[in-house]
Structures are given as structure tokens and as C-alpha cells.
XYZ file of C-alpha atoms in Angstrom:
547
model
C 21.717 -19.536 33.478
C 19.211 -18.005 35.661
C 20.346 -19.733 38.585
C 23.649 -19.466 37.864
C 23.184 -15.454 37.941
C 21.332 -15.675 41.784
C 24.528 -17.589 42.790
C 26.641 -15.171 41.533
C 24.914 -12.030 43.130
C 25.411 -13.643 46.423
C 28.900 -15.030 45.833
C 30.190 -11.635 45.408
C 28.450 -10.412 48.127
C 30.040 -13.303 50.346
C 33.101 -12.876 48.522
C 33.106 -9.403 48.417
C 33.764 -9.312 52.047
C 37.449 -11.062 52.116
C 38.984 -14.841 51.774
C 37.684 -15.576 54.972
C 34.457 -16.213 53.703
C 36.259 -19.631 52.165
C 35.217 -21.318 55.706
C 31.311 -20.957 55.294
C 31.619 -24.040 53.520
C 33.357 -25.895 55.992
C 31.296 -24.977 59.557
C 28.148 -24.310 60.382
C 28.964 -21.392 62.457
C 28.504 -19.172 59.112
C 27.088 -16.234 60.773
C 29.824 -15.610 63.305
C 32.623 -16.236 60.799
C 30.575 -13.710 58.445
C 30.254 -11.036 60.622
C 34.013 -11.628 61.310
C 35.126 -11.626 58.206
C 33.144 -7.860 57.786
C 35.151 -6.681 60.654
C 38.343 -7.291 59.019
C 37.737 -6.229 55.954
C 36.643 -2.972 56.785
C 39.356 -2.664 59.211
C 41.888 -3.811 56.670
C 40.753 -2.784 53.236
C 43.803 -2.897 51.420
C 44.029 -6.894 51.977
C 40.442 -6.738 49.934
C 42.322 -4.730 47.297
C 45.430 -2.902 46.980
C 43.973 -0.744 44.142
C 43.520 2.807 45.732
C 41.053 3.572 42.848
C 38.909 0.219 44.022
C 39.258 1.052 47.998
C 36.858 3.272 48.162
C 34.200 1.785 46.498
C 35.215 -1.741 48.376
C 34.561 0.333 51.694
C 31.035 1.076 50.449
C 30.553 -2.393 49.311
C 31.539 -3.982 52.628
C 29.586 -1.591 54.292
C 26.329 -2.573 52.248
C 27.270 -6.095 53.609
C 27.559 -5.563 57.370
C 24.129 -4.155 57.070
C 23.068 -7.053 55.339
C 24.977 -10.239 56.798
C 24.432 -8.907 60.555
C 23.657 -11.412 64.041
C 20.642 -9.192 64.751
C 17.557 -12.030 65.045
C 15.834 -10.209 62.016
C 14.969 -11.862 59.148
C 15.762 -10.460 55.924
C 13.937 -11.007 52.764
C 15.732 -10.291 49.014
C 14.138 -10.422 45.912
C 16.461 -10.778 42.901
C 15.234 -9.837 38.985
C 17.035 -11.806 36.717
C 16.843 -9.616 33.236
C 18.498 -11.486 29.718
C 19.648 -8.581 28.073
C 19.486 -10.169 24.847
C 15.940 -9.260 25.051
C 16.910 -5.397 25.779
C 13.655 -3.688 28.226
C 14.551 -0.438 29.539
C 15.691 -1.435 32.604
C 17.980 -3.732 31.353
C 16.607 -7.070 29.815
C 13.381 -9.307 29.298
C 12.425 -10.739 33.223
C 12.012 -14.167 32.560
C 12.850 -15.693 36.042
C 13.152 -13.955 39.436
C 14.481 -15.579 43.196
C 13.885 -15.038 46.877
C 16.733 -14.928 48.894
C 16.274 -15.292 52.920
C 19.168 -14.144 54.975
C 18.749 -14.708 59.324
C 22.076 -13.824 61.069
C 24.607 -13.220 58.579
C 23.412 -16.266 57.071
C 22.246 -17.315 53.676
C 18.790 -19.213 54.826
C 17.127 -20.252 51.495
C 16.663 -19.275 48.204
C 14.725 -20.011 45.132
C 14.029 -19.325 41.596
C 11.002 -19.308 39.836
C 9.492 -18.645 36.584
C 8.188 -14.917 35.933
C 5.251 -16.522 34.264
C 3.722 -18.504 36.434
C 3.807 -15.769 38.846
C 1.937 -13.737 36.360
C -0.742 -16.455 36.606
C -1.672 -15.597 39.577
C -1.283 -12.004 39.555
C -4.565 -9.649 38.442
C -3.201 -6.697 37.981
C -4.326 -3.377 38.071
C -1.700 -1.194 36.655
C -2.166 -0.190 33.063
C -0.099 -0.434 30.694
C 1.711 2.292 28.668
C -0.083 3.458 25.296
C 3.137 1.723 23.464
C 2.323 -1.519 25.650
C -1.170 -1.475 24.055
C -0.351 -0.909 20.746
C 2.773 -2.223 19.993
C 2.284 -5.545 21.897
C -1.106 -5.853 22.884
C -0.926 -5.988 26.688
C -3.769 -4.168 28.396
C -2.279 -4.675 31.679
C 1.574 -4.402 33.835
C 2.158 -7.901 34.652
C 5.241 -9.104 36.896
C 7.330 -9.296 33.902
C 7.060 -6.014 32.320
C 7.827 -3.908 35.887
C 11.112 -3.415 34.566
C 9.292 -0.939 31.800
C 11.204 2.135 32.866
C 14.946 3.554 33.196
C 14.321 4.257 36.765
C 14.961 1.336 39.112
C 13.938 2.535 42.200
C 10.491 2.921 40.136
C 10.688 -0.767 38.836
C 11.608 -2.386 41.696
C 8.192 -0.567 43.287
C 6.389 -1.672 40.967
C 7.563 -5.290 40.891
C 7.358 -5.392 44.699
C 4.064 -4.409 44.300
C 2.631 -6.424 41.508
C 4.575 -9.402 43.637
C 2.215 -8.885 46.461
C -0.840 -9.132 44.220
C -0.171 -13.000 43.721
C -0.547 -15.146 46.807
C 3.440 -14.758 47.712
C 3.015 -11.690 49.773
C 6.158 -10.293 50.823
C 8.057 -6.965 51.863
C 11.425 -7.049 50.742
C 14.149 -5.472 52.375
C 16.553 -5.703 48.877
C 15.530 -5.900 45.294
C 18.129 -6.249 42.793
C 18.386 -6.506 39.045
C 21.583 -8.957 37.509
C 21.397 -9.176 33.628
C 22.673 -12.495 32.352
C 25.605 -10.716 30.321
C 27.654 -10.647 34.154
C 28.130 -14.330 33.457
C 30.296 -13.389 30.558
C 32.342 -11.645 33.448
C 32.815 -14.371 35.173
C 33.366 -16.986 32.721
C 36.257 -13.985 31.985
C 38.037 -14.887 35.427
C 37.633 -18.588 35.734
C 38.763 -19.106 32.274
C 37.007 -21.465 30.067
C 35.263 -24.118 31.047
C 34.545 -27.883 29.997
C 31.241 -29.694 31.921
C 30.697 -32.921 32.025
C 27.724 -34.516 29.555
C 28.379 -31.239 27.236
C 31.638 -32.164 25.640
C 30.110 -31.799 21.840
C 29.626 -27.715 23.002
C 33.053 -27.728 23.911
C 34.653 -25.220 26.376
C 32.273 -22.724 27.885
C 34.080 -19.338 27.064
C 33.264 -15.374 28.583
C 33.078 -14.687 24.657
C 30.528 -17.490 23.848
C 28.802 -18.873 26.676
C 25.275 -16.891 26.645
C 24.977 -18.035 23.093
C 25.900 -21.985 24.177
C 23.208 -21.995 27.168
C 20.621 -20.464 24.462
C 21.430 -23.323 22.006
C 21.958 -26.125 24.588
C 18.698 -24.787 26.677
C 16.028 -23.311 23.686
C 17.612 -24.838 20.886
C 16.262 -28.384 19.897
C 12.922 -27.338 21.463
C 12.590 -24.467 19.013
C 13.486 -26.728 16.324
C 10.682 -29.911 17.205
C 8.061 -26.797 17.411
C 9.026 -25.599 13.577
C 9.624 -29.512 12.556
C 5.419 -29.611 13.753
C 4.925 -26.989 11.768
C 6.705 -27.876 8.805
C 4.494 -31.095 8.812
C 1.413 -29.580 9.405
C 2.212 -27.053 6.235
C 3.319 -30.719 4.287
C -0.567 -31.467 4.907
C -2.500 -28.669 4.276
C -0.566 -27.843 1.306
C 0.621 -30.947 -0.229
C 4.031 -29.569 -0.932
C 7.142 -31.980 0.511
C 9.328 -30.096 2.864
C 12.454 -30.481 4.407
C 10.941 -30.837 8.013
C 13.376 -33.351 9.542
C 16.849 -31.248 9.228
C 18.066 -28.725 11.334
C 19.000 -26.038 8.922
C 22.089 -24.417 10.148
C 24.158 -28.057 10.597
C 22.288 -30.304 8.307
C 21.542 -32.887 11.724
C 18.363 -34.818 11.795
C 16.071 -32.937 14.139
C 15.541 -35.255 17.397
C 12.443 -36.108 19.162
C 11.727 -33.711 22.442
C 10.482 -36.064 24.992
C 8.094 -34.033 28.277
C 11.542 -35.288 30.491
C 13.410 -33.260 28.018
C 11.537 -30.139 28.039
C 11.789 -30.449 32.090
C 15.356 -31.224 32.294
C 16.768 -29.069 29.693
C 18.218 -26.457 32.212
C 20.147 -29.156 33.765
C 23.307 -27.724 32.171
C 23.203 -24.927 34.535
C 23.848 -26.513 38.077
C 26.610 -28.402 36.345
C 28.104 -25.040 35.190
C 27.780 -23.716 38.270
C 29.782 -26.328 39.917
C 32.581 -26.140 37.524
C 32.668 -21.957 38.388
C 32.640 -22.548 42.247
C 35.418 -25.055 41.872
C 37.383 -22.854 39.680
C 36.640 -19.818 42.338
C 36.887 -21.690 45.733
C 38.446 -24.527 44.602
C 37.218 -28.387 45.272
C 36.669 -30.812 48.687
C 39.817 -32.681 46.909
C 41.539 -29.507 47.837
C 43.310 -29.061 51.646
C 42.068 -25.912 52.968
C 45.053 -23.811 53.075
C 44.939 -24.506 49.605
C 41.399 -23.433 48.803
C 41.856 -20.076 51.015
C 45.016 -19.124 48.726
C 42.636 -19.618 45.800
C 39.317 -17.908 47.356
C 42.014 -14.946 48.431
C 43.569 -14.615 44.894
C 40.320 -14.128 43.314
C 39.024 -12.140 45.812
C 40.441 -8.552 43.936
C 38.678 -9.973 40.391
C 35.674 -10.808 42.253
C 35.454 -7.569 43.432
C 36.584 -5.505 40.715
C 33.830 -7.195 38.643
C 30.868 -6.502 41.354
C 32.064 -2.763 41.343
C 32.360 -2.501 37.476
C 28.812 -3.880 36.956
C 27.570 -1.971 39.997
C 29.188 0.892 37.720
C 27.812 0.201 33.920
C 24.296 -1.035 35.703
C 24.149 -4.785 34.770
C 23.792 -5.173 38.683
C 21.486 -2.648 40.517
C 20.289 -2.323 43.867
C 17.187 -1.196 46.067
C 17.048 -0.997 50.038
C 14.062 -0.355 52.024
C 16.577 1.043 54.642
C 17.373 4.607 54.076
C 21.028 4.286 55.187
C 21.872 1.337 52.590
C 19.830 3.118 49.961
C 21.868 6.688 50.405
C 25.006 4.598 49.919
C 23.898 3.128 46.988
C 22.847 6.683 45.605
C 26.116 8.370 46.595
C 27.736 5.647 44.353
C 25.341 6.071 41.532
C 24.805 2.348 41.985
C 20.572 2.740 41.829
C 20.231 3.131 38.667
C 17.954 6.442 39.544
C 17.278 9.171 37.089
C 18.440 12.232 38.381
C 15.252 14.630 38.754
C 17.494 17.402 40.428
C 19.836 17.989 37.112
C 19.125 21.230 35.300
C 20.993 21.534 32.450
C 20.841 19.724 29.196
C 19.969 15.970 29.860
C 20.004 12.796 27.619
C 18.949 9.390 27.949
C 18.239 6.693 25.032
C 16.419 4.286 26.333
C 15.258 0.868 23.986
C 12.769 -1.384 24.371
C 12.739 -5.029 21.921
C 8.988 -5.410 20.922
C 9.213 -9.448 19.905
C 12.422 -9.402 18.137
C 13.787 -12.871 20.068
C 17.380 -12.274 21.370
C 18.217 -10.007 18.492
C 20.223 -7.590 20.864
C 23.054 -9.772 20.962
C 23.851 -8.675 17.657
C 22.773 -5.278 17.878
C 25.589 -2.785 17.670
C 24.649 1.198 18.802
C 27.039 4.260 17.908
C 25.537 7.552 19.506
C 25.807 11.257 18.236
C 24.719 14.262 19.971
C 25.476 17.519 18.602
C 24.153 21.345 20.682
C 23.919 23.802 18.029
C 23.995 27.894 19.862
C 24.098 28.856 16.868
C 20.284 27.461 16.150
C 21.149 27.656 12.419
C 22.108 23.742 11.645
C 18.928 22.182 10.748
C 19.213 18.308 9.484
C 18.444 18.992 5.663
C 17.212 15.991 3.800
C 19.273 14.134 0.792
C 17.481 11.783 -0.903
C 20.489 10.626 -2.576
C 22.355 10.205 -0.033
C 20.188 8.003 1.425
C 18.593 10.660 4.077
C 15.269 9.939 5.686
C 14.225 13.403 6.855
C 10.836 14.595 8.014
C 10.211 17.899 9.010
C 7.040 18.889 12.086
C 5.518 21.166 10.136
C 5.756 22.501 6.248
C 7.142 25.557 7.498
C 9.886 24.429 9.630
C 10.924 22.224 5.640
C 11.046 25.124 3.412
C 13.326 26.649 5.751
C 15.571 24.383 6.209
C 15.582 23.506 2.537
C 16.058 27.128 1.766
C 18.607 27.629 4.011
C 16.748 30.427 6.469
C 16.362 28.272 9.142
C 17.569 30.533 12.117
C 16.394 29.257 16.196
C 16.945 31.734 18.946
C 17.303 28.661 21.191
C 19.989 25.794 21.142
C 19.221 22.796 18.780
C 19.785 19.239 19.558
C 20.422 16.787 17.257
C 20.184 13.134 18.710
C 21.639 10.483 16.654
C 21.285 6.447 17.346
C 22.682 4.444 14.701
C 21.818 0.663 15.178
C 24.070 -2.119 13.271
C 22.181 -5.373 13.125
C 24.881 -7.753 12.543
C 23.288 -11.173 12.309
C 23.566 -12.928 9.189
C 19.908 -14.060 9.285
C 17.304 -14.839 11.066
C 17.356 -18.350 13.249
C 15.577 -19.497 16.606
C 18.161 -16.082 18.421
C 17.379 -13.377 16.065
C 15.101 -12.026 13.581
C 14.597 -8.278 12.070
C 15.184 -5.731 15.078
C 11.807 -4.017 16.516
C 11.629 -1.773 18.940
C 10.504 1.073 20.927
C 12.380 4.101 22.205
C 12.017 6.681 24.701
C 14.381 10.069 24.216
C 14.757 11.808 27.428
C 15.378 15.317 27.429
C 14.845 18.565 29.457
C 11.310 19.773 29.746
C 10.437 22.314 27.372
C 12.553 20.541 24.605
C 10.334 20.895 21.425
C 11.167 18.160 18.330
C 11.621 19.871 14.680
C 12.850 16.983 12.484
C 12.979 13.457 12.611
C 14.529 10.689 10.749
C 13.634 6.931 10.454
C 10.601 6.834 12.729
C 6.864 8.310 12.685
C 5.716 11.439 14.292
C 7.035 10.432 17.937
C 5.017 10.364 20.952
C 4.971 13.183 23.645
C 5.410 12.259 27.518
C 5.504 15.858 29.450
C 6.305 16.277 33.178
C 8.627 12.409 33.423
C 10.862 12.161 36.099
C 9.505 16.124 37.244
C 11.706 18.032 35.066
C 11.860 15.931 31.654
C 10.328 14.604 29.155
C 10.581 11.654 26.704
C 10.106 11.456 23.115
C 8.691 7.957 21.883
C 9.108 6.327 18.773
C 8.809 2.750 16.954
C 11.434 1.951 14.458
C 12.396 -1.628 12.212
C 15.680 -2.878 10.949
C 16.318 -5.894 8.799
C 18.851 -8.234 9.319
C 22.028 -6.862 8.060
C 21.488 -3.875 7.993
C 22.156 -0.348 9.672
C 19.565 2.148 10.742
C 20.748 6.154 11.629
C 17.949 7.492 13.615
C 17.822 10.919 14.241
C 15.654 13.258 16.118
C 16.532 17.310 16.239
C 14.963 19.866 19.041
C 15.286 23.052 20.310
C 16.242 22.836 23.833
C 14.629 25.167 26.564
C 16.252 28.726 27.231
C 17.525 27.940 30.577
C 20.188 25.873 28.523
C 23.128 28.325 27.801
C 26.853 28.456 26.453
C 27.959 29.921 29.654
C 28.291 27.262 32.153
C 27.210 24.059 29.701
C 26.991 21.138 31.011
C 25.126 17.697 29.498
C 24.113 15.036 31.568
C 23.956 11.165 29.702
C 22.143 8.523 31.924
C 23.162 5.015 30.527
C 20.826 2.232 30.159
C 20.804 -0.984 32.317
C 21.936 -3.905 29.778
C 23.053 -2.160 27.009
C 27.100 -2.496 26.907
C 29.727 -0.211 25.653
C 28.298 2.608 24.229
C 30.512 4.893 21.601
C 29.799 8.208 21.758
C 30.065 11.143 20.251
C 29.666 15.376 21.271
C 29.399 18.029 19.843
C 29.131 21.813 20.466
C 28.774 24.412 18.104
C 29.266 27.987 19.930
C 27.488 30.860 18.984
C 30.305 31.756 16.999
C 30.202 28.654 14.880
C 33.071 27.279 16.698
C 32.738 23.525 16.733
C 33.943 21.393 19.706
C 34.469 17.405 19.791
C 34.800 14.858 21.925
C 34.657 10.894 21.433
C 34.657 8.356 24.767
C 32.956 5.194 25.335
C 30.032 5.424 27.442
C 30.289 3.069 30.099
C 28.452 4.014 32.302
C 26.475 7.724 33.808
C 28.235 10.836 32.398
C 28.541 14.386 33.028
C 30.095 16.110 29.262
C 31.151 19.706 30.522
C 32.314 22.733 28.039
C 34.951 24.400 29.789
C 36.798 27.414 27.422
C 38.061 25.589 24.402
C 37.590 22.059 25.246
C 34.936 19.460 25.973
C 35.707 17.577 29.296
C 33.991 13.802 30.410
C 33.377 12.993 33.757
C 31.956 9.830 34.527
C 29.674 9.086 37.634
């Protein structure tokens, strides 16, 4: 899947620039026809797409391509992070693999994809790793495969360019990007299914299905000879038969994993590759004039799906040029966090500590609620089945006594989490993980639900700080954490606004605010969160506008 996902960065990217691109694979003057092909679309941007609501972005997105596929000489060097959010990290998933891309003339020169381990082999690094790094998973040190530790891309992409450069690969890149495997789901969702050849027993590759079928056609029977071992060795020590042989879940004798298996197991991918390009571009059976129709009639989906994961952050970009990397800000494409915002800010931000791909099944429903009133402390109900902790004594028999009275706003954050596995297999097992709360410096926390005492970072991102905190759901079941804070005086009524940065990899988001004025009016409003929002109180009536 990994390779699949560096193709598909760079097919949109040739795509993205209009049906013309069709003839790269038919002459080896690529770079003229590419830089051609920029031209016109930029020229002619309603034969990219007749959407008015795309155009604009499709301007910027050509744009980012003639400075990228120019005839200058230069040699340009790409480095692309290939995150499975299934494994959710905070900015976006695990980094198992990674590519170099080399493009010379409006041409695509090489590329390759490695393994984010065996970088790490070679890398001695000397970034430390976060006090939750230490304790929660026992890493002393950043390796290559944990730069993608924070929210902020810009920040990882630093940091991975830099931990890069400690291993004997030296390189300054003039790109980094980030693609989380869940944009092969959006693909899959304009070719239609998909049969490959030597997979027929999986059946059609679907958008709905397909990360799962790569996980059990790529990890499966090699997780299963590991726990048949196991199961034997267990047989030995403890002289209790087992059922070692039989593959739980469909009753099928496990099968022997030869060292050609192991190193061939990916060889699915390539194949499925070839079945998407044909389905995209068409096949050599084809004439031309019939592959350009097809190349040109996908074009507008192509397109539409860079922008929307451009948009929702399963695709984000760096530049080391200051021109390409103002676009990509002015488009809110980066993946940045905004250090300029004042008013009230919020960004959830999860991290899986060891939990396998458990975020497949991991549904989240957020609540926030900004009390002017100061007066609607969480109160705890046992019986109800209420968690609630309070900071201090004090702050409890308030609450539970009904006197609790803030002169500043209060905050209540709710993230419920629904894990919806049946149980626990090679993908999934009970959900662990870390979280970081980001709110507006000078936030102070007052009652928490479903976690410990949380963590404290001060002064992140210049004018926020996060709120840390481990939390544990079994299989099944569904977990409301909640933490409540007063928020800092500069956050008033008059003029509130609320600022929600989404996280890279996690999908569709429903959410929930709420205001309470300081009459005890209550406001409402319910969207889906699909990408950076500003939430805006405006008389009467909550507004949404998404970046």
C-alpha cells in the first residue's frame, strides 16, 4: 500500500495539471509536454474543472506545480511520509515507510521507498523524547519514525528532515509531504472496485474495504505463524494441548511462512497499482484518443480528491521555497497551528500507544461547551455512571454544593471514543492512548473525567498550551472523556470567536458547541468537522466557517 500511496501523490500532481499529461507515457519528451500542459491549464482553468467552488483552489494547485515540474536545470529533491492512520500519531498516522522522489526538468527522475526502520538503524539521534515518549512507551530518544509526534507539520517535517540527515542519506529537500494510507480509500472510490489477478479468493478490492484486505493479505498469515510458534512453545512448557494449527476467525489450517514469503508478501501492491492506473489512464490495448478521453474524464475527480484531502489534512505539504510555502499557508493546506489566533482555541490531538490498528474502529463524537456564566461545573453521578475528579477538595464541595461561581468563562471539553471492534485479532486490541488538549495560554483545568491528573505543557505553539493525558478503552466499549477549565480573561462574550484545528488522519469529526451567555442563554450548533474551523457567536446564533 505504501507504494501505492507515493504513486498516487505524484499522479495527482501530474494529473492535477490537465489530460495532457496522458502523453508522458507515450514520449520521452516529458518535460516539455509538462511544462505545456501547466501553461494551459492555468490559462484555461475551467477545462481542469468547471466547478467555480474548485477553480480557485485548482489555480493554486497548478501553480504549486509549475514551480515544481519547471525546465530550469535544477534538481529537485522530495521526500514523501507515508503515515497508516490506523495507527493514529498526531500528525496523522504511524510512519512506517517513507520515499524520495527526484524531479530534473519537469520530469519525474526516480523514486524509492524504503522502510522507516532501517533508516532508524542508522540514525543516532539526539533529540529527546517527550516525558509521555519515556513513560508510556519507553523510547529515550526521537527516532525517524516518531518525527511526526506533533500537530504542527511544518515542525515534523523539520524534524524528520533533520533526523534524515543524521543517517548516511544526507539530503536537503526542497518538498516534504505527509499522505495517510486512508486516500487510497479515495481512490479505490473513483476507479470503482477492483479484481487483481492471483487475489481472486479476496475478491473485489472496494474504497469501503480495501485498507482492511491489504492488512489481511500483507500482515495476516505472518501474524498468525508467529502466534502458531507460540502456541507450541506454551504446548511445551505447559503440557496443556492447544489448538495451535487453526486460524481462529475462519477455522483454516494455519500455513507454513516460507523467508520468500515474508519478502514477497507486498507483492499485491504493484499489482493493485496497475489495475488503478489502467482504470485512470486506461491500458496500451487502448488507442490514444481513447485513453486521453479517459485521463480527461477523471481529471475533475482526480482533482477534487487532491483538494479535499489537501482540505481535511490526509495530504500535507512543506516547501523550502517561501513562495510555494505562502501558497500552501494561504490555503490552510500546511497543516500549521496558528500561533497568531487570540481568542478561544481548541485542538484534540491523539496519539495510539501500542494498540495495533485499533483506530480503524475507533469512532470520536466531540463536545465543547463556553460557560460566561462560570456557574456550570461538571458535578459527579455515580449512578449515572459519571467519572468525575475534581483539582482540588475545594473546587468538589463546591460544585457538589452547588456554590460553584467562576468570574472567568469555563470550558468543558468532551471526547467520547466508541471502540467498535468485536474483539481483539492480529488489527485491534483494547484502545491506548495519549492526548494532548490545546487551549489558550492561561487556561487553568478544574475537573476531569476518565483520565489521571493531566500533564501541563505552558508556552506551546507561543500562545497555548496543551493538557496531556493517558486514557484505556476495552473493546466494545465507549469512553466520555471530559476535561473542564476556566479560560483566560482576554476571552469575552463580546466578539467570541473559537478556533478548532483538526487533526491529520482522523476522519469526520461530529461536533458539537455550545455557549452559555452570561444571561444563561444557551446557544447550539452541530456540523461535522472536516476539516480547520472558525465557530463565531454573532447576536443570537452560532455561525461555522470552515478554513
Amino acid at each position: 500500500m505504501k507504494k501505492i500511496l507515493v504513486f498516487v501523490v505524484f499522479l495527482m500532481l501530474i494529473l492535477g495539471v490537465g489530460a495532457f499529461f496522458v502523453y508522458r507515457y507515450f514520449t520521452s519528451n516529458q518535460g516539455v509536454l509538462a511544462e505545456q500542459a501547466i501553461a494551459f491549464a492555468k490559462s484555461n482553468i475551467e477545462v481542469v474543472t468547471d466547478d467555480p467552488a474548485l477553480q480557485d483552489d485548482a489555480m493554486t494547485f497548478v501553480s504549486l506545480l509549475e514551480e515544481i515540474f519547471v525546465r530550469d536545470g535544477r534538481v529537485r529533491h522530495y521526500l514523501i511520509l507515508l503515515q497508516n492512520n490506523m495507527e493514529l500519531r498526531p500528525g496523522g498516522g504511524f510512519l512506517g515507510q517513507y520515499a524520495t522522489v527526484v524531479v530534473q526538468d519537469a520530469t519525474v527522475v526516480s523514486w524509492e521507498v524504503f522502510d522507516a526502520n532501517h533508516l532508524d538503524r542508522e540514525v543516532v539521534s539526539d533529540i529527546a523524547a517527550p516525558a509521555s515518549f519515556q513513560q508510556y512507551l519507553g523510547i529515550s530518544k526521537m527516532e525517524f519514525r516518531d518525527s511526526n509526534w506533533e500537530m504542527d507539520f511544518p515542525l515534523n517535517a523539520e524534524r524528520a528532515e533533520h533526523l534524515y540527515n543524521l543517517s548516511s542519506r544526507s539530503q536537503q529537500f526542497d518538498g516534504i509531504f505527509a499522505v495517510n494510507a486512508s486516500v487510497m480509500e479515495d481512490l479505490l472510490a473513483i476507479t470503482g472496485p477492483l479484481r487483481v489477478t492471483g487475489y481472486e479468493k479476496h475478491g473485489e478490492f472496494t474504497s469501503e474495504g480495501v485498507l482492511l484486505q491489504i492488512q489481511d493479505i500483507v500482515e495476516k498469515p505472518f501474524i498468525l505463524a508467529q502466534e502458531r510458534e507460540a502456541c507450541r512453545k506454551r504446548e511445551l512448557k505447559t503440557g496443556i494441548e492447544e489448538v495451535c494449527n487453526t486460524d481462529p476467525e475462519t477455522g483454516e489450517k494455519i500455513k507454513k511462512v516460507t523467508h520468500a514469503d515474508r519478502e514477497n508478501r507486498k507483492q499485491v501492491l504493484p499489482l493493485l497499482l496497475q489495475e488503478i492506473l489502467t482504470a485512470l489512464i486506461g491500458s496500451s490495448e487502448m488507442s490514444l484518443s481513447d485513453r486521453f478521453s479517459l485521463g480527461k474524464d477523471n481529471l475533475p475527480k482526480l482533482l477534487s480528491m487532491a483538494v479535499q484531502n489537501l482540505g481535511d489534512r490526509d495530504i500535507q505539504m512543506w516547501f523550502r521555497e517561501q513562495t510555494q510555502q505562502e501558497m500552501i499557508a494561504q490555503k490552510n493546506w500546511g497543516t500549521a497551528v496558528d500561533t497568531a489566533w487570540e481568542g478561544d482555541y481548541l485542538a484534540v490531538v491523539d496519539a495510539n500507544l501500542g494498540a495495533l490498528k485499533s483506530d480503524y474502529y475507533i469512532k470520536r463524537t466531540l463536545e465543547y461547551t463556553v460557560d460566561f456564566t462560570g456557574k456550570n461545573a461538571q458535578v459527579n453521578d455515580v449512578s449515572a455512571g459519571r467519572m468525575v475528579r475534581y483539582r482540588t477538595p475545594e473546587i468538589g464541595s463546591q460544585v457538589l454544593s452547588g456554590l460553584y461561581d467562576s468570574d472567568l468563562p469555563l470550558a468543558t471539553m468532551r471526547m467520547s471514543y466508541e471502540h467498535t471492534a468485536k474483539k481483539a485479532n492480529y488489527r485491534t486490541s483494547d484502545y491506548h492512548a495519549y492526548t494532548r488538549l490545546y487551549t489558550p495560554k492561561g487556561a487553568s483545568w478544574k475537573v476531569r473525567e476518565w483520565f489521571g491528573v493531566p500533564d501541563v505543557e505552558e508556552d506551546v505553539y507561543g500562545n497555548k498550551q496543551a493538557y496531556g493525558y493517558k486514557f484505556d478503552i476495552f473493546i466494545g466499549d465507549t469512553l466520555p472523556t471530559m476535561l473542564q477549565y476556566t479560560l483566560p480573561e482576554r476571552i469575552t462574550e463580546d466578539g467570541y470567536a473559537l478556533k478548532i484545528q483538526k487533526q491529520s488522519g482522523v476522519e469526520i469529526l461530529p461536533t458539537t458547541v455550545r455557549v452559555i451567555t452570561g444571561q444563561g442563554k444557551e446557544l447550539e450548533r452541530t456540523f461535522d468537522l472536516l476539516r480547520d474551523a472558525i465557530v463565531r457567536l454573532e447576536g443570537d446564533r452560532l455561525t461555522v466557517e470552515y478554513l
